[in-house]
Tab-separated table of C-alpha atoms in Angstrom:
chain	number	residue	atom	x	y	z
A	1	THR	CA	-8.198	-29.188	5.416
A	2	GLY	CA	-11.208	-29.661	7.665
A	3	LYS	CA	-14.154	-31.858	6.886
A	4	GLU	CA	-17.628	-30.679	7.720
A	5	ASP	CA	-20.129	-32.591	5.639
A	6	GLY	CA	-17.906	-35.429	4.512
A	7	GLY	CA	-16.130	-33.156	2.017
A	8	MET	CA	-13.355	-30.674	2.310
A	9	THR	CA	-14.005	-27.262	3.805
A	10	SER	CA	-14.273	-24.702	1.065
A	11	VAL	CA	-11.342	-22.339	0.891
A	12	PRO	CA	-11.922	-18.831	-0.442
A	13	THR	CA	-10.406	-18.342	-3.864
A	14	LEU	CA	-9.116	-14.978	-2.669
A	15	ASN	CA	-7.222	-14.946	0.605
A	16	GLY	CA	-4.186	-13.407	2.251
A	17	GLN	CA	-1.829	-15.878	0.614
A	18	VAL	CA	-3.035	-15.049	-2.901
A	19	ILE	CA	-3.005	-11.317	-2.175
A	20	GLY	CA	0.462	-11.582	-0.627
A	21	GLN	CA	1.860	-13.532	-3.569
A	22	ALA	CA	0.536	-10.928	-6.002
A	23	GLU	CA	1.933	-8.091	-3.890
A	24	ARG	CA	5.362	-9.705	-3.551
A	25	ALA	CA	5.579	-10.536	-7.268
A	26	THR	CA	4.571	-7.052	-8.413
A	27	ARG	CA	6.810	-5.472	-5.783
A	28	ALA	CA	9.757	-7.536	-7.064
A	29	VAL	CA	9.113	-6.167	-10.565
A	30	LEU	CA	8.934	-2.624	-9.161
A	31	ASP	CA	12.150	-3.212	-7.206
A	32	VAL	CA	13.984	-4.008	-10.470
A	33	LEU	CA	12.889	-0.635	-11.849
A	34	LEU	CA	13.783	1.156	-8.627
A	35	GLU	CA	17.207	-0.490	-8.508
A	36	ARG	CA	17.838	0.628	-12.083
A	37	THR	CA	16.887	4.198	-11.118
A	38	ARG	CA	18.901	4.012	-7.868
A	39	THR	CA	15.856	4.803	-5.756
A	40	SER	CA	14.685	2.891	-2.684
A	41	PHE	CA	11.052	1.894	-2.377
A	42	HIS	CA	10.432	4.329	0.480
A	43	GLN	CA	12.153	7.137	-1.428
A	44	TRP	CA	9.870	6.402	-4.380
A	45	VAL	CA	6.852	6.656	-2.098
A	46	VAL	CA	8.100	10.040	-0.857
A	47	LEU	CA	8.640	11.298	-4.427
A	48	ASN	CA	5.246	9.983	-5.503
A	49	ARG	CA	3.327	11.507	-2.584
A	50	VAL	CA	5.022	14.899	-2.957
A	51	ALA	CA	4.538	14.956	-6.741
A	52	LEU	CA	0.885	13.922	-6.486
A	53	SER	CA	0.342	16.678	-3.921
A	54	GLY	CA	1.338	19.332	-6.431
A	55	GLY	CA	5.063	19.353	-5.707
A	56	THR	CA	4.962	20.326	-2.021
A	57	LEU	CA	3.808	18.274	0.959
A	58	SER	CA	4.058	18.808	4.696
A	59	GLN	CA	6.194	16.365	6.649
A	60	GLU	CA	3.196	15.720	8.904
A	61	GLN	CA	0.988	14.665	5.989
A	62	LEU	CA	3.754	12.560	4.468
A	63	THR	CA	4.287	10.812	7.796
A	64	ARG	CA	0.548	10.204	8.218
A	65	ASP	CA	0.217	8.848	4.677
A	66	MET	CA	3.196	6.514	4.879
A	67	THR	CA	2.660	5.220	8.409
A	68	HIS	CA	-0.978	4.484	7.618
A	69	GLY	CA	-0.529	3.174	4.076
A	70	LEU	CA	2.706	1.239	4.482
A	71	LYS	CA	2.490	0.402	8.188
A	72	VAL	CA	5.980	1.811	8.820
A	73	THR	CA	7.274	3.908	11.686
A	74	PRO	CA	7.777	7.670	11.510
A	75	ASP	CA	11.540	7.022	11.662
A	76	VAL	CA	11.329	5.110	8.358
A	77	VAL	CA	9.443	8.014	6.792
A	78	GLU	CA	11.956	10.558	8.066
A	79	ALA	CA	14.889	8.468	6.788
A	80	ALA	CA	13.282	8.174	3.338
A	81	ALA	CA	12.495	11.896	3.208
A	82	GLY	CA	16.053	12.659	4.311
A	83	GLY	CA	17.396	10.429	1.548
A	84	VAL	CA	15.305	12.243	-1.045
A	85	VAL	CA	16.592	15.597	0.206
A	86	GLU	CA	20.189	14.327	0.343
A	87	ALA	CA	19.901	13.046	-3.246
A	88	GLY	CA	18.796	16.510	-4.358
A	89	PHE	CA	15.277	15.400	-5.352
A	90	ALA	CA	13.543	17.618	-2.798
A	91	GLU	CA	14.254	20.561	-0.564
A	92	ARG	CA	12.973	21.262	2.920
A	93	ARG	CA	11.083	24.523	3.269
A	94	PRO	CA	11.368	26.589	6.450
A	95	ASP	CA	8.055	25.089	7.662
A	96	GLY	CA	9.522	21.562	7.274
A	97	SER	CA	7.507	20.621	4.184
A	98	LEU	CA	9.142	18.991	1.192
A	99	THR	CA	9.225	20.546	-2.276
A	100	LEU	CA	10.356	18.640	-5.353
A	101	THR	CA	13.365	19.999	-7.175
A	102	PRO	CA	13.602	19.801	-10.976
A	103	ALA	CA	15.787	16.709	-10.498
A	104	GLY	CA	13.128	15.218	-8.228
A	105	ASP	CA	10.399	15.928	-10.744
A	106	ALA	CA	12.496	14.269	-13.457
A	107	LYS	CA	13.124	11.222	-11.220
A	108	PHE	CA	9.401	11.000	-10.420
A	109	ARG	CA	8.507	11.107	-14.130
A	110	GLU	CA	11.161	8.504	-15.010
A	111	ILE	CA	9.847	6.044	-12.426
A	112	ARG	CA	6.188	6.825	-13.113
A	113	ASP	CA	6.735	6.182	-16.835
A	114	GLY	CA	8.503	2.901	-16.037
A	115	ILE	CA	5.607	1.846	-13.817
A	116	ALA	CA	3.141	2.706	-16.585
A	117	GLU	CA	5.021	0.403	-18.970
A	118	ILE	CA	5.106	-2.404	-16.400
A	119	SER	CA	1.419	-1.915	-15.588
A	120	ALA	CA	0.509	-2.177	-19.263
A	121	ARG	CA	2.294	-5.542	-19.443
A	122	LEU	CA	0.797	-6.855	-16.188
A	123	TYR	CA	-2.774	-5.542	-16.418
A	124	GLY	CA	-3.244	-4.455	-20.028
A	125	ASP	CA	-5.223	-7.448	-21.278
A	126	ILE	CA	-7.361	-7.943	-18.166
A	127	PRO	CA	-10.927	-6.730	-18.759
A	128	ALA	CA	-11.697	-3.375	-17.140
A	129	GLU	CA	-14.687	-4.916	-15.332
A	130	ASP	CA	-12.428	-7.519	-13.696
A	131	LEU	CA	-9.950	-4.850	-12.626
A	132	ALA	CA	-12.785	-2.777	-11.155
A	133	VAL	CA	-14.074	-5.757	-9.148
A	134	ALA	CA	-10.571	-6.577	-7.913
A	135	GLN	CA	-10.066	-2.944	-6.875
A	136	ARG	CA	-13.342	-2.909	-4.928
A	137	VAL	CA	-12.602	-6.217	-3.201
A	138	LEU	CA	-9.040	-5.258	-2.260
A	139	THR	CA	-10.168	-1.840	-1.007
A	140	THR	CA	-12.761	-3.549	1.200
A	141	VAL	CA	-10.234	-6.086	2.521
A	142	THR	CA	-7.745	-3.285	3.262
A	143	ALA	CA	-10.373	-1.260	5.142
A	144	ARG	CA	-11.377	-4.307	7.181
A	145	ALA	CA	-7.755	-5.124	7.994
A	146	ASN	CA	-7.176	-1.508	9.109
A	147	GLU	CA	-10.289	-1.744	11.292
A	148	GLU	CA	-8.969	-4.987	12.781
A	149	LEU	CA	-5.628	-3.340	13.526
A	150	ALA	CA	-7.419	-0.440	15.179
A	151	ARG	CA	-9.481	-2.871	17.252
A	152	VAL	CA	-6.423	-4.896	18.296
A	153	HIS	CA	-4.462	-1.761	19.161
A	154	GLY	CA	-7.466	-0.104	20.809
A	155	THR	CA	-7.344	2.978	18.604
A	156	ARG	CA	-8.849	4.386	15.427
A	157	GLU	CA	-5.401	5.634	14.410
A	158	ASN	CA	-4.782	2.806	11.917
A	159	ALA	CA	-8.262	2.846	10.424
């Protein structure tokens, strides 16, 4: 609470705290669904990435996607992929890539459908224009944060 011109310093209406609160609240709702489906968050991300890639995805691409998007280590990605394979939701091909099994496709669809229902309740009555603005703003903030991480770490790897 700084004072510059006799008044209070203006605080942005959108900041890391607001974004974080929204992320944690929506993640908690997702976690309820994932618990019900006996799937960890990282296993869901693996299923989602493989399914959205047409049912097969290289381990290298999965690792790149998850380390960049979730800011996790390759060990976390490998453990999640291993859990998906162990659960019978994916198989490893000879080249190391992951392929969804029918059980994995069914699990993906079950969770995706649950997320669609949740999303309808959370976002359904918000005007499309507002959602589009929020998406653009959050995409810009994410890109800037990734650039800041790359600057701090001295690499473009996180950008």
